[in-house]
Coordinates of C-alpha atoms in Angstrom, one line a residue:
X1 CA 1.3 29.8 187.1
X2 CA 0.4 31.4 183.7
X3 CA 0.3 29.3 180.4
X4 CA 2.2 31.1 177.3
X5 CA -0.9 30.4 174.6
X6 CA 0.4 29.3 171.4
X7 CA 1.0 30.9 168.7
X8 CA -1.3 32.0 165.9
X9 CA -0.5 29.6 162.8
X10 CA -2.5 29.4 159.5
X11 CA -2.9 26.9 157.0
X12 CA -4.9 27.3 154.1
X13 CA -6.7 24.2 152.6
X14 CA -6.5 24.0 148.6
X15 CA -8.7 20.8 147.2
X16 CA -8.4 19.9 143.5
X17 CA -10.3 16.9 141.7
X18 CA -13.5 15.3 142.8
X19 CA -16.1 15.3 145.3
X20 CA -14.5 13.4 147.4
X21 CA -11.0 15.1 148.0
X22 CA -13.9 17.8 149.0
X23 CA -14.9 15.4 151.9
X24 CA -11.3 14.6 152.9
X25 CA -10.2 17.9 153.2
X26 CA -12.8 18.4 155.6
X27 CA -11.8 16.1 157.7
X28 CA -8.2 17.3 157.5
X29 CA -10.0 20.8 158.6
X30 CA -11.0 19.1 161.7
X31 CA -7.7 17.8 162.9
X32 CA -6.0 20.9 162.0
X33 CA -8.8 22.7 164.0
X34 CA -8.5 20.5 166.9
X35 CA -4.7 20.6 166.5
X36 CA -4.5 24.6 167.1
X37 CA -5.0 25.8 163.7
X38 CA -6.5 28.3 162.2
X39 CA -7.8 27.3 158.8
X40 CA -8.9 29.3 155.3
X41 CA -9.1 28.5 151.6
X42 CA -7.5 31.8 150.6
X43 CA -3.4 31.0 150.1
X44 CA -2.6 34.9 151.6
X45 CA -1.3 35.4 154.6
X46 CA -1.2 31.8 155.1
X47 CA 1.6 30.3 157.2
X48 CA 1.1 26.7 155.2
X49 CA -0.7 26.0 152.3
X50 CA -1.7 22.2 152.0
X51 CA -3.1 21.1 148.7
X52 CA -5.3 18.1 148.6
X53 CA -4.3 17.4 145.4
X54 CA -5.6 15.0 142.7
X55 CA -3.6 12.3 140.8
X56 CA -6.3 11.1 138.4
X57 CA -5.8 12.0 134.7
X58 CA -2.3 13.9 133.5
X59 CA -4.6 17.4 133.2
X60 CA -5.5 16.9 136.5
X61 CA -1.7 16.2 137.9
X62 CA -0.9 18.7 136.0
X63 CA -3.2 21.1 137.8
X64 CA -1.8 19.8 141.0
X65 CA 1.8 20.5 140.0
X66 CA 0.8 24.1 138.9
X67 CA -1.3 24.9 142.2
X68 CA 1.5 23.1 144.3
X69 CA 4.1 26.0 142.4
X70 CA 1.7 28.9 142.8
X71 CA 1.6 28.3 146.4
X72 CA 5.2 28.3 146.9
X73 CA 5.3 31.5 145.5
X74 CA 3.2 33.5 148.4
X75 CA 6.1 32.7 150.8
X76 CA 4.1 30.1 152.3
X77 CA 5.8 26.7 153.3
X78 CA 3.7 24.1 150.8
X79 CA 2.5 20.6 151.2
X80 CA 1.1 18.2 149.4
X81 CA -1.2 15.7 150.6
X82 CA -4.1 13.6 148.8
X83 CA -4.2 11.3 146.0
X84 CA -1.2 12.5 143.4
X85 CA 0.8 12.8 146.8
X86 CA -0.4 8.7 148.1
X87 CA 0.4 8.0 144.7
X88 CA 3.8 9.0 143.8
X89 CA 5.6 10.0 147.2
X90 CA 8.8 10.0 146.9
X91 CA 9.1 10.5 142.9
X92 CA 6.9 13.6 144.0
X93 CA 9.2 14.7 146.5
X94 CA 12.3 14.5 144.3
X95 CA 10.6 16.5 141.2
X96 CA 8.8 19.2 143.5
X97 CA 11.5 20.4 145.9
X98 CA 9.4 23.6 146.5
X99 CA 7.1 21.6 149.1
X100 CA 8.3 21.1 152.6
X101 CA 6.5 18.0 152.6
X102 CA 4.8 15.0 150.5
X103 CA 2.4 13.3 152.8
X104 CA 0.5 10.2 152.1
X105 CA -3.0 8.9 153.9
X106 CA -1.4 7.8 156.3
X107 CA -0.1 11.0 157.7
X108 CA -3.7 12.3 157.5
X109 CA -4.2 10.9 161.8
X110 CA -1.2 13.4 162.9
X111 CA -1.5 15.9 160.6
X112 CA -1.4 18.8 162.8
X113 CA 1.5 17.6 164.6
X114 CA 3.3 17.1 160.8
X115 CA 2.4 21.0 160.1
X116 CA 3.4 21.8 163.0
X117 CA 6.7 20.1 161.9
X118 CA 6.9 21.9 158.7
X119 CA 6.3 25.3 160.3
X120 CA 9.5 24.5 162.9
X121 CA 11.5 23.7 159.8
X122 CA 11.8 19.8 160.2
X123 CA 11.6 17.7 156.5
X124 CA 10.1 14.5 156.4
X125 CA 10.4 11.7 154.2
X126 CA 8.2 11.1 151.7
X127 CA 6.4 7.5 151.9
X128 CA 7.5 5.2 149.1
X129 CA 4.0 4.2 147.0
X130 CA 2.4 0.8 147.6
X131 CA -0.6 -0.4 146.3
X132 CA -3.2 0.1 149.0
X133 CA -5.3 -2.6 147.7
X134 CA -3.1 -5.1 149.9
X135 CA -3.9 -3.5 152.8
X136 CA -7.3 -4.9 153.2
X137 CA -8.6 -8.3 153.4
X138 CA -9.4 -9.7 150.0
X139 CA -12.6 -10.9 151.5
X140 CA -15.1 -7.5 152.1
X141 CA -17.1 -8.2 155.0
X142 CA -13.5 -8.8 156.8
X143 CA -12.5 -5.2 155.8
X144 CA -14.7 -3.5 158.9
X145 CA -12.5 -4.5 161.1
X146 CA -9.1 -3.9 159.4
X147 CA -7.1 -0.6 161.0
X148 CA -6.0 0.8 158.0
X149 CA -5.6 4.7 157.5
X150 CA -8.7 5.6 155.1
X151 CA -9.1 8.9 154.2
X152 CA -13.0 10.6 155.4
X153 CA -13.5 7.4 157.6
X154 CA -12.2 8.5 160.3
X155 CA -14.1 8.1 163.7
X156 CA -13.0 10.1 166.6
X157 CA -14.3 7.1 169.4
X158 CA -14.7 3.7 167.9
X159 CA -16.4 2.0 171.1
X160 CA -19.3 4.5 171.0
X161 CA -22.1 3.8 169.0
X162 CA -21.7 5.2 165.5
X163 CA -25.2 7.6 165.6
X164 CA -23.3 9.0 169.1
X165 CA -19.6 9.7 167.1
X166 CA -18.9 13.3 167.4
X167 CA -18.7 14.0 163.6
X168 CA -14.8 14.8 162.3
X169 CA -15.4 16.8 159.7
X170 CA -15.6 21.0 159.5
X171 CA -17.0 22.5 156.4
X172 CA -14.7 24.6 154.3
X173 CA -17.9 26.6 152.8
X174 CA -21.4 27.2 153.7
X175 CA -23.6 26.6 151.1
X176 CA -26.6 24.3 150.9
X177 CA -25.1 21.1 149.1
X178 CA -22.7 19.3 150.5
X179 CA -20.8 15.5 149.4
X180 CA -21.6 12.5 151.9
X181 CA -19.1 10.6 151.4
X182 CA -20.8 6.5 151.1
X183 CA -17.5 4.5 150.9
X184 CA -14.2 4.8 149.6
X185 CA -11.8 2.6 147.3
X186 CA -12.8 0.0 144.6
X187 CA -12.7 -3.7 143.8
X188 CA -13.4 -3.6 140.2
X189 CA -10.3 -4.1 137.7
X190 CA -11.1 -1.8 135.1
X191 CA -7.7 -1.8 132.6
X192 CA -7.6 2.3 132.5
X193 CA -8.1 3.0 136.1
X194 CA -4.8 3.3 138.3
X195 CA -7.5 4.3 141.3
X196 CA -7.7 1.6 143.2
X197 CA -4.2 0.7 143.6
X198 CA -3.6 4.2 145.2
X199 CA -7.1 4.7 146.9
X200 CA -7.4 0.7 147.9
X201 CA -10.3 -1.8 148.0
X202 CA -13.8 -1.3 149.0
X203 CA -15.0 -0.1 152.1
X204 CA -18.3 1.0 153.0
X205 CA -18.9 3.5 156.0
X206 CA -21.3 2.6 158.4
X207 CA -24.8 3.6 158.1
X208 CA -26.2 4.9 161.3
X209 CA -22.4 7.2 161.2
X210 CA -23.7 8.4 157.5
X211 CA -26.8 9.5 158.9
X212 CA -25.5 11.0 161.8
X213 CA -23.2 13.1 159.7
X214 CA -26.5 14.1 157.7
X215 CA -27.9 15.4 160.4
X216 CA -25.0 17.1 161.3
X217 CA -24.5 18.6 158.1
X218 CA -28.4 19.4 157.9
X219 CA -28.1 21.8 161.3
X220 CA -25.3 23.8 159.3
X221 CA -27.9 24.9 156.6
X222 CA -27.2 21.8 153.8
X223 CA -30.8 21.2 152.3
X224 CA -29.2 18.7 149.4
X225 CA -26.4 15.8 150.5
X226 CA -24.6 14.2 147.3
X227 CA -23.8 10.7 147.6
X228 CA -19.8 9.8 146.7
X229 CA -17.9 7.4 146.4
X230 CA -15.6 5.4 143.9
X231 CA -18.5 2.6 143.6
X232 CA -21.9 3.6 145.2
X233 CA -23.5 1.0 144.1
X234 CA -21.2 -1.5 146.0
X235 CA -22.0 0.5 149.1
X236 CA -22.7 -2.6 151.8
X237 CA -21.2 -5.4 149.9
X238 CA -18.9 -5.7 152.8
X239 CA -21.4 -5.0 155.4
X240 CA -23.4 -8.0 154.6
X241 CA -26.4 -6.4 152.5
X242 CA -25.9 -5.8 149.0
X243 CA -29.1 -3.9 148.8
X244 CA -28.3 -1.3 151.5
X245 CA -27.7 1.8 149.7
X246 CA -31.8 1.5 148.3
X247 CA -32.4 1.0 152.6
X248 CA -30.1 4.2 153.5
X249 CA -31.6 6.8 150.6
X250 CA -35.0 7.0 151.9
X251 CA -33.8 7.5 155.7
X252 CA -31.4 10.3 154.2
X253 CA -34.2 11.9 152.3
X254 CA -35.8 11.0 155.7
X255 CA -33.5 13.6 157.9
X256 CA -35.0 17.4 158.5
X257 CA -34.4 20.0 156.8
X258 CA -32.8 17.6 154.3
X259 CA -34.9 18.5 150.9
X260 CA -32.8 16.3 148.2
X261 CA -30.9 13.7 148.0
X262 CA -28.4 12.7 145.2
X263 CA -26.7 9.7 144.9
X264 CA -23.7 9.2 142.6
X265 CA -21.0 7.3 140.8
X266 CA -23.1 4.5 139.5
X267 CA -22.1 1.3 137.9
X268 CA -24.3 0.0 135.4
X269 CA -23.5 -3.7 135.6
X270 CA -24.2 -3.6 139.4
X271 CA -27.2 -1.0 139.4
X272 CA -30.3 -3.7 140.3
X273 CA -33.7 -2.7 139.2
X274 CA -34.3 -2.1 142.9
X275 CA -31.7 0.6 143.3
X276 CA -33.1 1.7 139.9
X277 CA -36.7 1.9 141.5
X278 CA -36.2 3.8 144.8
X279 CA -33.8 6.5 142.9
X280 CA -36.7 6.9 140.2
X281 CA -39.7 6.9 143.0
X282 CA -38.6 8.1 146.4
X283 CA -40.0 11.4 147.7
X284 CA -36.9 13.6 148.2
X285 CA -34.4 11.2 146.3
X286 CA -33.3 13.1 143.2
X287 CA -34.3 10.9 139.9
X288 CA -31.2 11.0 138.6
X289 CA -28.7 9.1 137.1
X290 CA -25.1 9.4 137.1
X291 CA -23.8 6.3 135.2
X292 CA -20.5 5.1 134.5
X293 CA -20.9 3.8 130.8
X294 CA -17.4 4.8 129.9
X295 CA -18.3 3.1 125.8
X296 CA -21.0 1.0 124.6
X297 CA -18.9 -1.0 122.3
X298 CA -19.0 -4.6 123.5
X299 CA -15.0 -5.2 122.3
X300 CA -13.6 -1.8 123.8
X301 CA -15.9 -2.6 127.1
X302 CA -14.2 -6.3 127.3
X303 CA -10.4 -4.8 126.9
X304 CA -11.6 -2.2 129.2
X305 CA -13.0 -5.0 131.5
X306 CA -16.3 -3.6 132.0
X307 CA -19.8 -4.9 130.6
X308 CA -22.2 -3.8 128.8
X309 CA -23.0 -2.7 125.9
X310 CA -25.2 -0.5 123.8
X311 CA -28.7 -2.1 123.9
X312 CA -28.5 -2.9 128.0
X313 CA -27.6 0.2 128.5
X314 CA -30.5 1.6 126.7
X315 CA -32.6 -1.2 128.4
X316 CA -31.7 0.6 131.7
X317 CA -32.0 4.3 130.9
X318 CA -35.5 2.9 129.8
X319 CA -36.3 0.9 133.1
X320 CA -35.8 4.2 134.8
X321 CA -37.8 6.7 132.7
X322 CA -40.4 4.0 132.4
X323 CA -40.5 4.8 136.3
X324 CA -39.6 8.8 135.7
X325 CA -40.2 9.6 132.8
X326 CA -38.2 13.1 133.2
X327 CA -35.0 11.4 135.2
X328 CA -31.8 12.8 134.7
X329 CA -28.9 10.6 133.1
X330 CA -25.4 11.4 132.6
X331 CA -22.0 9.7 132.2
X332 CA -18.4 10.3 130.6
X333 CA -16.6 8.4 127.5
X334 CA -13.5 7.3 126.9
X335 CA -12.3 7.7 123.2
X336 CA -9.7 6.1 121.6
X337 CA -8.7 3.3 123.9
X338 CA -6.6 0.5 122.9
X339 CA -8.2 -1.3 119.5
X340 CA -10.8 1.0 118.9
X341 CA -11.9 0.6 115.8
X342 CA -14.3 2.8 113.6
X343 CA -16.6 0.8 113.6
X344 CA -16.5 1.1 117.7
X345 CA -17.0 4.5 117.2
X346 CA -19.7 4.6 114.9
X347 CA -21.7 1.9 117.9
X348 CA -20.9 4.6 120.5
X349 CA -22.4 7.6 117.7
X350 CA -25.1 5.3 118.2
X351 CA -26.0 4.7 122.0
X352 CA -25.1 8.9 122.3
X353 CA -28.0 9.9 120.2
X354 CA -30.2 7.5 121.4
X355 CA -29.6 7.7 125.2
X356 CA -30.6 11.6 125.4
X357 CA -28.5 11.8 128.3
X358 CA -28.6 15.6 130.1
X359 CA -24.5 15.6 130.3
X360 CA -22.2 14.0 128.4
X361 CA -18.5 14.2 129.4
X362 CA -15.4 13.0 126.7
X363 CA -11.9 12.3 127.5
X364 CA -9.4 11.5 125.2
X365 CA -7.4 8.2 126.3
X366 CA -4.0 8.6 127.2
X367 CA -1.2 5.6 129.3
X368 CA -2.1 5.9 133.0
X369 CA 0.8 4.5 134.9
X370 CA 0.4 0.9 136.1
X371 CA -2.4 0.3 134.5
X372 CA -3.0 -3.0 132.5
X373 CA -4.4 -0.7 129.5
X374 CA -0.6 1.4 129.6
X375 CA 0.7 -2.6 128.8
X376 CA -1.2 -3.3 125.8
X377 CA 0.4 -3.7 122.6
X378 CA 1.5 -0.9 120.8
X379 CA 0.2 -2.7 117.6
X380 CA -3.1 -1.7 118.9
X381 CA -2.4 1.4 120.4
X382 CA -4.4 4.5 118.4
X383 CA -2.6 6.9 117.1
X384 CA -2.6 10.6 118.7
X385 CA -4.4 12.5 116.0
X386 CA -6.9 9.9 115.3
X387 CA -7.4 10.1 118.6
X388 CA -7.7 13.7 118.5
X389 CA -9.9 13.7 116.0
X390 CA -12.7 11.1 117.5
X391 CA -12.7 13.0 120.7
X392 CA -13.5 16.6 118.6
X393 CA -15.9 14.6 117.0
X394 CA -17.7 13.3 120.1
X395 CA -17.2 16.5 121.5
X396 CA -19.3 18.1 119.5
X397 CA -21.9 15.3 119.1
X398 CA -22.0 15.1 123.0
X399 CA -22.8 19.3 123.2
X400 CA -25.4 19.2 120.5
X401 CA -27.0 16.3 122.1
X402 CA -27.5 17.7 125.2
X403 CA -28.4 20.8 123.9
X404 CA -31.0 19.2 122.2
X405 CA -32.2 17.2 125.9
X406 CA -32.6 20.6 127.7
X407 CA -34.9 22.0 124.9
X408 CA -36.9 18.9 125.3
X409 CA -37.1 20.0 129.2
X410 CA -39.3 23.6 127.7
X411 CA -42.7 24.0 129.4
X412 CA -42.0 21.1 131.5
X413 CA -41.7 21.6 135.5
X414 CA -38.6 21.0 137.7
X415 CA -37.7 21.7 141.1
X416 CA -34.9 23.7 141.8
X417 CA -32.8 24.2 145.0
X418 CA -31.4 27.8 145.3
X419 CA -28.0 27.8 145.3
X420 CA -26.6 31.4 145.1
X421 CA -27.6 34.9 144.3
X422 CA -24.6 36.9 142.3
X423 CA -25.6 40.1 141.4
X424 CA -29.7 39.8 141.6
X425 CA -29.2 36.7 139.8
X426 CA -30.1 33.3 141.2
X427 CA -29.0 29.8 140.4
X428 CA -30.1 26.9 140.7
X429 CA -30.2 23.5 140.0
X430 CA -33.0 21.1 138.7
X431 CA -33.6 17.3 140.0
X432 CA -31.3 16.3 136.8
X433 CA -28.2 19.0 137.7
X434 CA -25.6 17.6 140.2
X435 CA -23.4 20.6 141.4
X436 CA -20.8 21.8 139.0
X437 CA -20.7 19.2 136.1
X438 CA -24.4 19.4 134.7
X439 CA -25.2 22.8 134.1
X440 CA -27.7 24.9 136.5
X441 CA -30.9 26.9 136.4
X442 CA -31.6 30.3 136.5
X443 CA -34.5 31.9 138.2
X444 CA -36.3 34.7 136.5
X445 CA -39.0 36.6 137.4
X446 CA -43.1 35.7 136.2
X447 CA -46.4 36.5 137.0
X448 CA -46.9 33.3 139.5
X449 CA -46.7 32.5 143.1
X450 CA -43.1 32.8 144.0
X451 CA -41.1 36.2 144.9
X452 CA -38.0 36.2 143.1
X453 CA -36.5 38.9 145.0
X454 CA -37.2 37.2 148.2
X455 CA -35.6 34.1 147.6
X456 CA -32.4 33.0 149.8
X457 CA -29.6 30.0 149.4
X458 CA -31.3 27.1 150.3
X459 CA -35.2 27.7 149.4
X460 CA -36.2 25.1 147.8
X461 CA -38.9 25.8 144.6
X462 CA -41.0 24.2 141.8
X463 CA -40.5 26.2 138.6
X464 CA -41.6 26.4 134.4
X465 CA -38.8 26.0 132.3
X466 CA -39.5 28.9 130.1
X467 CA -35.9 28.9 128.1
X468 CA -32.2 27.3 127.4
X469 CA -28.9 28.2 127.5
X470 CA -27.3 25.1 126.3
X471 CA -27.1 22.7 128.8
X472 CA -28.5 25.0 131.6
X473 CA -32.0 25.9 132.3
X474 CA -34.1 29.7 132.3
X475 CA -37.3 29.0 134.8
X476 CA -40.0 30.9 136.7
X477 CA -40.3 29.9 140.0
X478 CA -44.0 29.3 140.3
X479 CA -44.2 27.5 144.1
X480 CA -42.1 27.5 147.2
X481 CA -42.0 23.8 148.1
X482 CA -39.6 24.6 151.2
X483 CA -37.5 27.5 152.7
X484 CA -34.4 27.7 153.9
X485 CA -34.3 27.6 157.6
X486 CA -34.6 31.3 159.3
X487 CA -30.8 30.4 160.5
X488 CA -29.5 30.9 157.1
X489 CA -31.3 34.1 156.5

């Protein structure tokens, strides 16, 4: 008796927003694979097109809207999944009648059997939005056990032991960095932040699975795993060890051909001088910061319900340069929240110039839905164009400043991991350069050690910084430290 095989169908995978809609989609890559799919990134030809969209900021739901439309105009049948979709269903649904579908997380377990319903013509519901914080137990070490739906923490066979799962994930690229996700969700309360309440509470993944997955993703050519999550620094709260994540780094950094690890997403009030310590000193962890200051006014940090303020934070950008002195640092501001004052301003002028952080990112506050901050009184409420005009102001303060940080990085040496060769030209990134949001590093050729023509995505090399562009780096590579596998050659 012969079996009819089934037809060829094609999704293509679109992710907008962070890191870590990058890890999701990878999982939802692996169902669909499993499931009978073919999958791409490229919207042509495709018989679906699923965006993994983002609900963050209004730019970035706007993106989402705008990718979401585009798709429906290949012919394609469109559905959108990921956080702007767990976080406004039906609403969604209603004001987007160009996608077939709106699916939340919890579609994310069947999703091939939900394309497959989409390609047969059937419609489905869209879930009405709760806040997934309730879904978990308030205590965290009761969360492990919980069987809730959360996105990239997926396990294919719970009763094997995690280090033995087979790994649900397939890579949508195949360069030599790749996100690891550390957790997902978040417990703190901060007034502008509508993230938890469509992402939930905390939960950490398990260890041995992380490093399993390292090792997974380090036999498909990644020399450099970045660590994500909404919290890292709460990463094994609700396992039992609060000190975990400075345990885990230096067996990641442990894993061959592994050559750098990053960790990211950092919260200053919980960031103990031990995490500080093994980030700043552990062969193959990347000293480098990536702190969520957000301001370092003491009054906008209270009515953001965050601590801090300017002099601990320089305390602990100092704690970790007394260990490194070259460590990268970086974080984003929010300008013009709720009873900002000048005065505000002027302390945040302050910490900027003094911090000399290597990236610097401004947004201008706007009313996120359900957010305590959208509730304050209008009284206090800055106007637009003061608003406006504080964020051009940091703006510019924030690209002269770290301007000025890379020219303090002349003559000094950095190790760079080859990303990519365009056109004879390779890039890079330093120890103090996460992918996409710090700049990069371009390779040039010298009269020392290292072949520029022979490098290769992946080789790992100690260079001179011999010039700036801005933010990014000129260097001659002056020592191969590691090469890429022969695999990726």
């Amino acid at each position: 008796m012969s079996v009819t095989p089934s037809p060829s169908r094609r999704v293509a995978l679109l992710t907008l927003g962070c890191a870590r809609n990058e890890v999701d989609s990878e999982e939802l890559a692996a169902r669909l694979d499993a499931g009978g799919w073919e999958i791409s990134t490229d919207a042509d030809g495709a018989d679906v097109v699923l965006v993994n969209t983002c609900g963050f900021v209004e730019k970035a739901k706007q993106d989402s809207i705008e990718t979401l439309l585009a798709a429906a105009d290949t012919g394609a049948k469109v559905v959108a999944a990921g956080c702007m979709a767990e976080r406004y269903g039906r609403e969604l649904a209603e004001s987007l009648p160009e996608a077939q579908a709106v699916l939340g997380f919890d579609d994310y377990t069947d999703i091939a059997a939900r394309l497959d319903g989409v390609l047969a013509g059937e419609r489905f519901d869209a879930h009405t939005p709760r806040d997934r914080r309730e879904l978990l137990p308030i205590t965290p070490v009761q969360r492990q056990s919980a069987k809730v739906v959360v996105p990239g923490h997926a396990t294919v066979d719970e009763h094997t032991p995690a280090h033995l799962r087979t790994v649900l994930r397939r890579r949508l690229d195949s360069g030599p960095v790749a996100s690891l996700k550390l957790a997902s969700g978040c417990d703190r309360r901060c007034s502008f932040c509508a993230i938890p309440a469509f992402r939930g509470a905390f939960v950490s993944r398990d260890p041995q699975e992380l490093l399993a997955e390292a090792e997974w993703l380090a036999r498909s050519g990644v020399r450099e795993l970045v660590l994500v999550s909404e919290n890292s620094t709460s990463y094994g709260k609700d396992l039992g060890d609060p000190r975990a994540l400075e345990k885990l780094l230096p067996q990641l950094a442990a894993v061959d051909g592994i050559v750098r690890v990053r960790a990211s997403y950092l919260q200053p009030a919980e960031t103990r001088p031990g995490l500080v310590e093994v980030i700043a000193t552990t062969p193959g962890v990347a000293p480098y910061f990536d702190l969520s200051f957000q301001h370092s006014s003491e009054p906008v940090l209270r009515r953001m319900r965050r601590f801090g303020s300017t002099e601990k934070f320089l305390d602990l950008l100092a704690s970790a340069r007394k260990l490194a002195p070259e460590a990268g640092a970086r974080s984003n501001f929010i300008v013009g929240f709720p009873g900002e004052t000048r005065k505000d301003v002027d302390e945040l002028v302050r910490f900027l110039t003094e911090a000399r952080l290597d990236a610097i990112g401004v947004f201008d506050y706007s009313d996120e839905d359900g957010t305590e901050a959208a509730g304050f009184d209008d009284k206090i409420k800055v106007k637009e164009d003061t608003i406006k005009r504080r964020y051009d102001r940091l703006l510019t303060l924030a690209d002269e400043l770290c301007n000025q940080r890379a020219e303090e990085r002349l003559g000094s040496t950095v190790e760079v991991l080859v990303d990519a060769i365009v056109d004879g030209e390779v890039e890079g990134r330093a120890e103090h350069q996460a992918p996409e949001v710090d700049g990069s590093t371009t390779l040039v050729a010298g009269d020392e050690g290292v072949d520029l023509a022979a490098l290769k995505p992946g080789d790992f090399v100690r260079a001179r910084v011999t010039g700036t562009e801005g933010v990014d780096l000129v260097a001659v590579p002056v020592e191969m430290i590691s090469a890429a596998p022969v695999s990726r050659r």
